[in-house]
Structure formats: structure tokens, C-alpha cells
PDB file of C-alpha atoms in Angstrom:
ATOM      1  CA  ASP A   1     -15.051 -14.195  14.006  1.00 68.00           C
ATOM      2  CA  LYS A   2     -12.702 -16.882  12.667  1.00 73.00           C
ATOM      3  CA  ARG A   3     -15.433 -18.214  10.355  1.00 75.00           C
ATOM      4  CA  PHE A   4     -14.951 -15.102   8.233  1.00 82.00           C
ATOM      5  CA  GLN A   5     -11.155 -15.113   8.695  1.00 83.00           C
ATOM      6  CA  THR A   6     -10.860 -18.555   7.099  1.00 84.00           C
ATOM      7  CA  HIS A   7     -13.434 -18.053   4.329  1.00 84.00           C
ATOM      8  CA  LEU A   8     -11.807 -18.415   0.908  1.00 81.00           C
ATOM      9  CA  SER A   9     -13.277 -15.304  -0.711  1.00 86.00           C
ATOM     10  CA  PHE A  10     -15.198 -13.221   1.846  1.00 87.00           C
ATOM     11  CA  ILE A  11     -12.265 -10.961   2.842  1.00 84.00           C
ATOM     12  CA  PHE A  12     -11.251 -10.249  -0.754  1.00 86.00           C
ATOM     13  CA  VAL A  13     -14.806  -9.508  -1.890  1.00 90.00           C
ATOM     14  CA  VAL A  14     -15.447  -7.091   0.999  1.00 89.00           C
ATOM     15  CA  HIS A  15     -12.060  -5.433   0.455  1.00 84.00           C
ATOM     16  CA  ASN A  16     -12.801  -4.854  -3.231  1.00 87.00           C
ATOM     17  CA  ILE A  17     -16.277  -3.501  -2.440  1.00 90.00           C
ATOM     18  CA  LEU A  18     -14.787  -1.017   0.036  1.00 85.00           C
ATOM     19  CA  LEU A  19     -12.125   0.064  -2.473  1.00 80.00           C
ATOM     20  CA  VAL A  20     -14.722   0.681  -5.186  1.00 82.00           C
ATOM     21  CA  TRP A  21     -16.894   2.636  -2.767  1.00 83.00           C
ATOM     22  CA  ARG A  22     -14.013   4.815  -1.586  1.00 77.00           C
ATOM     23  CA  SER A  23     -12.658   5.395  -5.079  1.00 74.00           C
ATOM     24  CA  SER A  24     -16.076   6.476  -6.376  1.00 75.00           C
ATOM     25  CA  SER A  25     -17.107   8.641  -3.416  1.00 73.00           C
ATOM     26  CA  ARG A  26     -13.905  10.167  -2.026  1.00 70.00           C
ATOM     27  CA  THR A  27     -11.782  11.071  -5.019  1.00 70.00           C
ATOM     28  CA  HIS A  28     -11.552  14.062  -7.306  1.00 71.00           C
ATOM     29  CA  LEU A  29      -9.268  15.648  -9.885  1.00 73.00           C
ATOM     30  CA  ALA A  30      -7.194  18.756  -9.253  1.00 76.00           C
ATOM     31  CA  VAL A  31      -5.144  21.099 -11.435  1.00 78.00           C
ATOM     32  CA  GLN A  32      -3.077  24.167 -10.674  1.00 78.00           C
ATOM     33  CA  ARG A  33      -5.095  27.378 -10.825  1.00 81.00           C
ATOM     34  CA  SER A  34      -2.801  28.895 -13.479  1.00 81.00           C
ATOM     35  CA  TRP A  35      -3.294  25.902 -15.796  1.00 78.00           C
ATOM     36  CA  TRP A  36      -7.069  25.610 -15.423  1.00 82.00           C
ATOM     37  CA  PRO A  37      -7.970  27.479 -18.665  1.00 84.00           C
ATOM     38  CA  ASN A  38      -5.728  25.112 -20.624  1.00 81.00           C
ATOM     39  CA  ALA A  39      -7.256  22.110 -18.813  1.00 81.00           C
ATOM     40  CA  ALA A  40     -10.761  23.287 -19.667  1.00 83.00           C
ATOM     41  CA  ARG A  41      -9.880  23.676 -23.352  1.00 81.00           C
ATOM     42  CA  ALA A  42      -8.203  20.251 -23.394  1.00 80.00           C
ATOM     43  CA  MET A  43     -11.282  18.616 -21.880  1.00 81.00           C
ATOM     44  CA  ASP A  44     -13.472  20.282 -24.524  1.00 83.00           C
ATOM     45  CA  ASP A  45     -11.259  18.727 -27.234  1.00 81.00           C
ATOM     46  CA  ILE A  46     -11.613  15.179 -25.843  1.00 85.00           C
ATOM     47  CA  ASP A  47     -14.538  12.825 -26.369  1.00 86.00           C
ATOM     48  CA  ASN A  48     -15.275   9.246 -25.311  1.00 89.00           C
ATOM     49  CA  ALA A  49     -14.225   7.829 -28.657  1.00 90.00           C
ATOM     50  CA  ALA A  50     -10.798   9.477 -28.385  1.00 88.00           C
ATOM     51  CA  LEU A  51     -10.315   8.167 -24.841  1.00 90.00           C
ATOM     52  CA  LEU A  52     -11.253   4.636 -25.883  1.00 92.00           C
ATOM     53  CA  ARG A  53      -8.978   4.775 -28.938  1.00 91.00           C
ATOM     54  CA  PHE A  54      -6.038   6.051 -26.863  1.00 91.00           C
ATOM     55  CA  ARG A  55      -6.701   3.433 -24.185  1.00 90.00           C
ATOM     56  CA  ASN A  56      -6.685   0.639 -26.776  1.00 92.00           C
ATOM     57  CA  HIS A  57      -3.450   2.040 -28.207  1.00 91.00           C
ATOM     58  CA  LEU A  58      -1.769   1.852 -24.784  1.00 91.00           C
ATOM     59  CA  VAL A  59      -3.058  -1.689 -24.195  1.00 92.00           C
ATOM     60  CA  ASP A  60      -1.718  -2.750 -27.571  1.00 91.00           C
ATOM     61  CA  ARG A  61       1.706  -1.258 -26.765  1.00 91.00           C
ATOM     62  CA  LYS A  62       1.733  -3.110 -23.461  1.00 90.00           C
ATOM     63  CA  ASN A  63       0.851  -6.414 -25.141  1.00 91.00           C
ATOM     64  CA  ARG A  64       3.660  -5.878 -27.645  1.00 90.00           C
ATOM     65  CA  LYS A  65       6.014  -4.951 -24.755  1.00 89.00           C
ATOM     66  CA  ASP A  66       6.742  -1.645 -26.438  1.00 87.00           C
ATOM     67  CA  ALA A  67       8.528   0.512 -23.858  1.00 85.00           C
ATOM     68  CA  SER A  68       9.315   3.419 -26.181  1.00 88.00           C
ATOM     69  CA  LEU A  69       8.065   6.944 -25.521  1.00 87.00           C
ATOM     70  CA  VAL A  70       4.341   7.363 -26.147  1.00 87.00           C
ATOM     71  CA  LYS A  71       3.663  10.062 -28.727  1.00 87.00           C
ATOM     72  CA  PRO A  72       0.242  11.496 -29.635  1.00 87.00           C
ATOM     73  CA  ARG A  73      -1.059  10.467 -33.045  1.00 88.00           C
ATOM     74  CA  ASP A  74      -3.555  13.296 -33.451  1.00 88.00           C
ATOM     75  CA  GLU A  75      -4.764  16.477 -31.747  1.00 86.00           C
ATOM     76  CA  LYS A  76      -7.182  14.643 -29.455  1.00 87.00           C
ATOM     77  CA  GLU A  77      -4.456  12.349 -28.135  1.00 88.00           C
ATOM     78  CA  GLN A  78      -2.247  15.397 -27.677  1.00 87.00           C
ATOM     79  CA  ALA A  79      -4.970  16.958 -25.499  1.00 86.00           C
ATOM     80  CA  ILE A  80      -5.276  13.712 -23.500  1.00 87.00           C
ATOM     81  CA  MET A  81      -1.544  13.648 -22.796  1.00 86.00           C
ATOM     82  CA  LYS A  82      -1.614  17.281 -21.703  1.00 82.00           C
ATOM     83  CA  LEU A  83      -4.310  16.430 -19.172  1.00 82.00           C
ATOM     84  CA  LEU A  84      -2.315  13.437 -17.924  1.00 80.00           C
ATOM     85  CA  ARG A  85       0.675  15.699 -17.293  1.00 78.00           C
ATOM     86  CA  HIS A  86      -1.198  18.455 -15.459  1.00 77.00           C
ATOM     87  CA  VAL A  87      -4.187  16.824 -13.751  1.00 78.00           C
ATOM     88  CA  GLN A  88      -3.596  15.250 -10.342  1.00 72.00           C
ATOM     89  CA  TYR A  89      -5.705  12.376  -9.013  1.00 64.00           C
ATOM     90  CA  VAL A  90      -6.541  13.231  -5.407  1.00 64.00           C
ATOM     91  CA  ASP A  91      -8.017  10.626  -3.069  1.00 62.00           C
ATOM     92  CA  ASP A  92      -8.835  10.184   0.596  1.00 60.00           C
ATOM     93  CA  HIS A  93      -6.044   7.963   1.976  1.00 64.00           C
ATOM     94  CA  MET A  94      -6.650   4.962  -0.250  1.00 68.00           C
ATOM     95  CA  GLU A  95      -3.752   2.604   0.455  1.00 71.00           C
ATOM     96  CA  GLY A  96      -1.729   1.746  -2.612  1.00 68.00           C
ATOM     97  CA  SER A  97      -3.282   4.406  -4.847  1.00 70.00           C
ATOM     98  CA  VAL A  98      -1.332   6.954  -6.880  1.00 69.00           C
ATOM     99  CA  GLY A  99      -2.424   9.716  -4.512  1.00 70.00           C
ATOM    100  CA  SER A 100      -1.366   7.731  -1.457  1.00 77.00           C
ATOM    101  CA  VAL A 101       2.103   7.098  -2.902  1.00 81.00           C
ATOM    102  CA  ALA A 102       2.504  10.774  -3.813  1.00 80.00           C
ATOM    103  CA  MET A 103       1.477  11.789  -0.291  1.00 82.00           C
ATOM    104  CA  MET A 104       4.047   9.439   1.269  1.00 87.00           C
ATOM    105  CA  GLN A 105       6.759  10.806  -1.009  1.00 89.00           C
ATOM    106  CA  GLU A 106       5.979  14.357   0.091  1.00 89.00           C
ATOM    107  CA  GLN A 107       6.010  13.328   3.760  1.00 91.00           C
ATOM    108  CA  ILE A 108       9.431  11.693   3.381  1.00 92.00           C
ATOM    109  CA  ARG A 109      10.770  14.780   1.590  1.00 92.00           C
ATOM    110  CA  ALA A 110       9.421  17.010   4.360  1.00 93.00           C
ATOM    111  CA  ILE A 111      11.175  14.941   7.057  1.00 92.00           C
ATOM    112  CA  THR A 112      14.419  14.966   5.039  1.00 91.00           C
ATOM    113  CA  ARG A 113      14.275  18.723   4.570  1.00 91.00           C
ATOM    114  CA  SER A 114      13.639  19.377   8.265  1.00 90.00           C
ATOM    115  CA  SER A 115      15.991  16.798   9.831  1.00 88.00           C
ATOM    116  CA  GLY A 116      18.423  15.635   7.155  1.00 88.00           C
ATOM    117  CA  THR A 117      18.799  12.322   5.362  1.00 88.00           C
ATOM    118  CA  PRO A 118      17.935   9.067   7.204  1.00 87.00           C
ATOM    119  CA  SER A 119      20.663   7.477   9.310  1.00 87.00           C
ATOM    120  CA  LEU A 120      19.338   3.939   8.872  1.00 86.00           C
ATOM    121  CA  PHE A 121      17.243   2.076   6.317  1.00 88.00           C
ATOM    122  CA  PHE A 122      16.158  -1.538   6.584  1.00 86.00           C
ATOM    123  CA  THR A 123      13.511  -3.983   5.365  1.00 89.00           C
ATOM    124  CA  LEU A 124      11.556  -5.927   7.996  1.00 87.00           C
ATOM    125  CA  ASN A 125      10.299  -9.471   7.478  1.00 88.00           C
ATOM    126  CA  PRO A 126       8.781 -10.915  10.691  1.00 88.00           C
ATOM    127  CA  ALA A 127       9.009 -14.514   9.289  1.00 85.00           C
ATOM    128  CA  ASP A 128       5.541 -15.544  10.430  1.00 85.00           C
ATOM    129  CA  GLY A 129       6.071 -19.099   9.185  1.00 82.00           C
ATOM    130  CA  HIS A 130       8.725 -19.679  11.862  1.00 82.00           C
ATOM    131  CA  ASN A 131       6.975 -18.031  14.804  1.00 82.00           C
ATOM    132  CA  PRO A 132       4.414 -19.930  16.941  1.00 82.00           C
ATOM    133  CA  ILE A 133       2.703 -16.660  17.872  1.00 85.00           C
ATOM    134  CA  ALA A 134       1.191 -16.526  14.377  1.00 85.00           C
ATOM    135  CA  SER A 135      -0.434 -19.937  14.924  1.00 84.00           C
ATOM    136  CA  PHE A 136      -1.615 -18.819  18.361  1.00 85.00           C
ATOM    137  CA  LEU A 137      -3.343 -15.798  16.810  1.00 87.00           C
ATOM    138  CA  ALA A 138      -5.014 -18.179  14.351  1.00 87.00           C
ATOM    139  CA  GLY A 139      -6.593 -20.058  17.275  1.00 84.00           C
ATOM    140  CA  LYS A 140      -4.206 -23.001  17.606  1.00 83.00           C
ATOM    141  CA  ASP A 141      -3.700 -24.542  21.046  1.00 80.00           C
ATOM    142  CA  ILE A 142      -0.215 -23.277  21.899  1.00 79.00           C
ATOM    143  CA  ASP A 143       1.169 -22.621  25.374  1.00 74.00           C
ATOM    144  CA  LEU A 144       2.839 -19.239  25.030  1.00 72.00           C
ATOM    145  CA  ASP A 145       4.531 -19.606  28.413  1.00 73.00           C
ATOM    146  CA  ALA A 146       6.461 -22.638  27.153  1.00 69.00           C
ATOM    147  CA  LEU A 147       7.525 -21.338  23.741  1.00 60.00           C
ATOM    148  CA  PHE A 148      11.239 -21.119  24.418  1.00 62.00           C
ATOM    149  CA  ASP A 149      11.778 -23.559  27.294  1.00 59.00           C
ATOM    150  CA  LYS A 150       9.598 -26.342  25.872  1.00 61.00           C
ATOM    151  CA  PRO A 151       8.523 -25.492  22.339  1.00 58.00           C
ATOM    152  CA  ASP A 152       5.490 -27.362  21.098  1.00 62.00           C
ATOM    153  CA  SER A 153       6.841 -29.861  18.549  1.00 62.00           C
ATOM    154  CA  ARG A 154       3.358 -30.515  17.146  1.00 68.00           C
ATOM    155  CA  PHE A 155       3.558 -27.348  15.046  1.00 73.00           C
ATOM    156  CA  THR A 156       6.325 -27.328  12.453  1.00 77.00           C
ATOM    157  CA  SER A 157       7.123 -24.495  10.055  1.00 78.00           C
ATOM    158  CA  MET A 158       5.012 -26.235   7.400  1.00 83.00           C
ATOM    159  CA  ASP A 159       2.079 -26.413   9.832  1.00 83.00           C
ATOM    160  CA  ARG A 160       2.399 -22.694  10.531  1.00 83.00           C
ATOM    161  CA  LEU A 161       2.580 -21.846   6.823  1.00 86.00           C
ATOM    162  CA  ARG A 162      -0.517 -23.950   6.181  1.00 88.00           C
ATOM    163  CA  THR A 163      -2.296 -22.211   9.072  1.00 87.00           C
ATOM    164  CA  LEU A 164      -1.433 -18.781   7.670  1.00 87.00           C
ATOM    165  CA  ALA A 165      -2.637 -19.796   4.211  1.00 87.00           C
ATOM    166  CA  GLU A 166      -5.964 -20.812   5.748  1.00 88.00           C
ATOM    167  CA  ASN A 167      -6.188 -17.696   7.957  1.00 89.00           C
ATOM    168  CA  PRO A 168      -4.512 -14.622   6.388  1.00 87.00           C
ATOM    169  CA  VAL A 169      -6.058 -12.376   9.060  1.00 89.00           C
ATOM    170  CA  ALA A 170      -3.831 -14.050  11.672  1.00 89.00           C
ATOM    171  CA  GLY A 171      -0.817 -13.257   9.495  1.00 90.00           C
ATOM    172  CA  ALA A 172      -1.849  -9.600   9.299  1.00 90.00           C
ATOM    173  CA  GLN A 173      -2.378  -9.461  13.083  1.00 92.00           C
ATOM    174  CA  PHE A 174       1.039 -11.032  13.664  1.00 92.00           C
ATOM    175  CA  PHE A 175       2.718  -8.543  11.325  1.00 93.00           C
ATOM    176  CA  HIS A 176       1.003  -5.626  13.071  1.00 93.00           C
ATOM    177  CA  LEU A 177       2.069  -6.962  16.471  1.00 93.00           C
ATOM    178  CA  MET A 178       5.713  -7.380  15.429  1.00 92.00           C
ATOM    179  CA  VAL A 179       5.913  -3.913  13.881  1.00 92.00           C
ATOM    180  CA  ASP A 180       4.386  -2.342  16.987  1.00 92.00           C
ATOM    181  CA  GLU A 181       6.916  -4.162  19.170  1.00 91.00           C
ATOM    182  CA  LEU A 182       9.787  -3.082  16.911  1.00 90.00           C
ATOM    183  CA  ILE A 183       8.763   0.568  17.053  1.00 91.00           C
ATOM    184  CA  GLY A 184       7.861   0.570  20.734  1.00 91.00           C
ATOM    185  CA  LYS A 185      10.664  -1.567  22.195  1.00 89.00           C
ATOM    186  CA  PHE A 186      13.478  -1.806  19.645  1.00 89.00           C
ATOM    187  CA  LEU A 187      13.352   1.823  18.535  1.00 89.00           C
ATOM    188  CA  GLY A 188      12.232   2.872  22.009  1.00 90.00           C
ATOM    189  CA  LEU A 189       9.195   5.004  21.179  1.00 88.00           C
ATOM    190  CA  ASN A 190       7.267   3.423  24.090  1.00 88.00           C
ATOM    191  CA  ARG A 191      10.216   3.233  26.477  1.00 87.00           C
ATOM    192  CA  PRO A 192      10.908   5.734  29.270  1.00 84.00           C
ATOM    193  CA  GLY A 193      12.998   8.520  27.824  1.00 83.00           C
ATOM    194  CA  LYS A 194      12.124   7.413  24.273  1.00 84.00           C
ATOM    195  CA  ARG A 195      15.469   5.594  23.915  1.00 87.00           C
ATOM    196  CA  GLY A 196      16.001   2.354  22.014  1.00 88.00           C
ATOM    197  CA  VAL A 197      18.999   0.374  20.770  1.00 88.00           C
ATOM    198  CA  PHE A 198      19.978   3.276  18.488  1.00 86.00           C
ATOM    199  CA  GLY A 199      19.520   5.903  21.168  1.00 87.00           C
ATOM    200  CA  ARG A 200      16.799   8.521  20.871  1.00 88.00           C
ATOM    201  CA  VAL A 201      14.916   8.272  17.570  1.00 87.00           C
ATOM    202  CA  LYS A 202      13.862  11.680  16.279  1.00 86.00           C
ATOM    203  CA  PHE A 203      11.834  10.500  13.289  1.00 87.00           C
ATOM    204  CA  TYR A 204      10.920   7.217  11.664  1.00 88.00           C
ATOM    205  CA  TYR A 205       8.900   6.364   8.579  1.00 91.00           C
ATOM    206  CA  GLY A 206       7.551   2.939   7.682  1.00 89.00           C
ATOM    207  CA  VAL A 207       5.771   1.714   4.556  1.00 88.00           C
ATOM    208  CA  VAL A 208       3.959  -1.628   4.229  1.00 85.00           C
ATOM    209  CA  GLU A 209       4.238  -3.293   0.830  1.00 79.00           C
TER     210      GLU A 209
END
């Protein structure tokens, strides 16, 4: 429904609600079995006051732009830093989280170990502000059959950028479409014989910023 796509705050509010729900219901902490006794003792040595004091200390360092090594000031802060080194934050595929980044790093390492280093690396920018398809996905009246023979001069690059600013969902749909076409046609994953412009692709890995 484009009424929700063009709403100024609806998408962001719902997204934040879903993130809070997932982070509170599908996450847990994990430590190695051999270090668990030490973790238990460290947690016994920490209280809420120590956590708040250490948190305020880190915020103060950030405000002062102090990039030096953080050192514990007392035994409680020493216990907190031990926990930070040994406790892993595990989540359920929350995009952009620490656990998600760690999982992607392990996947890339696994592919490298099994098949060698990548042969090609590139950054993709579909340039949605210069492509009429993005405006079409936003509901604009564009004749897709005449894009290249008789481009519609009513929609300039500024018009498309304004349309995408008003409807970010159309921009996301356009990006998804372009990436799917790149993987399926350019790399050849959806072609007969699985061959693209670089030949047969054995593995690929893509990350969205």
C-alpha cells in the first residue's frame, strides 16, 4: 500500500519496534565452557552501580575523543572488561548487529578456506536516481516499453531523486531488483549452465550496507 510507503515516519517506527522485539526475545549471551567458572565469578563481582559508572566513563572518553586504550580503574571494572572479552552476544539473524557481522565474517572465512581467495571484488551502486524503473516502482506513469527508444522527458534525475525521497520503499525494491538481475544474468546463476560474463561462478558473497 503506497499510503504507508510514503508516510514520513511509519516505516521507521515499525522497523524500530521490530528490532526491539527481536533483540529482547531472540538474543542471549554465550561463553566457552572452559571459561564459564571465571564468567560466573566475574558476574558475581559486578553490580548495577559499577556498570553505570563504567558506562559513564566510556561516554566521557568518547565525548573527549580519547582513543587511548581503556584500562580498568578498580576490581569491578576489571571484572567487566573480562566479561566483555569472553562473553559473546548471540542473536537470531538481526541485520547490522554484532552477531550478524561476526556470522558473515565466519561465512566468508569458510568460503576462503574451502575455495581460496576471491578472484573479484567490487562495490555495486545501481544509481536509482538515473533509472526510470525506480520511478515506475514508485507508481509514476512511465511507459517501460519506450524507455530507451523514446525516453519520457517528463521525469528528470531530480524528479526521480525527489520520488525516491518521498517513497524509500520503491528505492529498496529497485535495489533488490538490480541485485537479483546482476546475480542471475550478469554472474549467470539463473542462466543455463550457470555461466555468466566471468564464466562459471563457484561462489559469491554479497553484503548490503
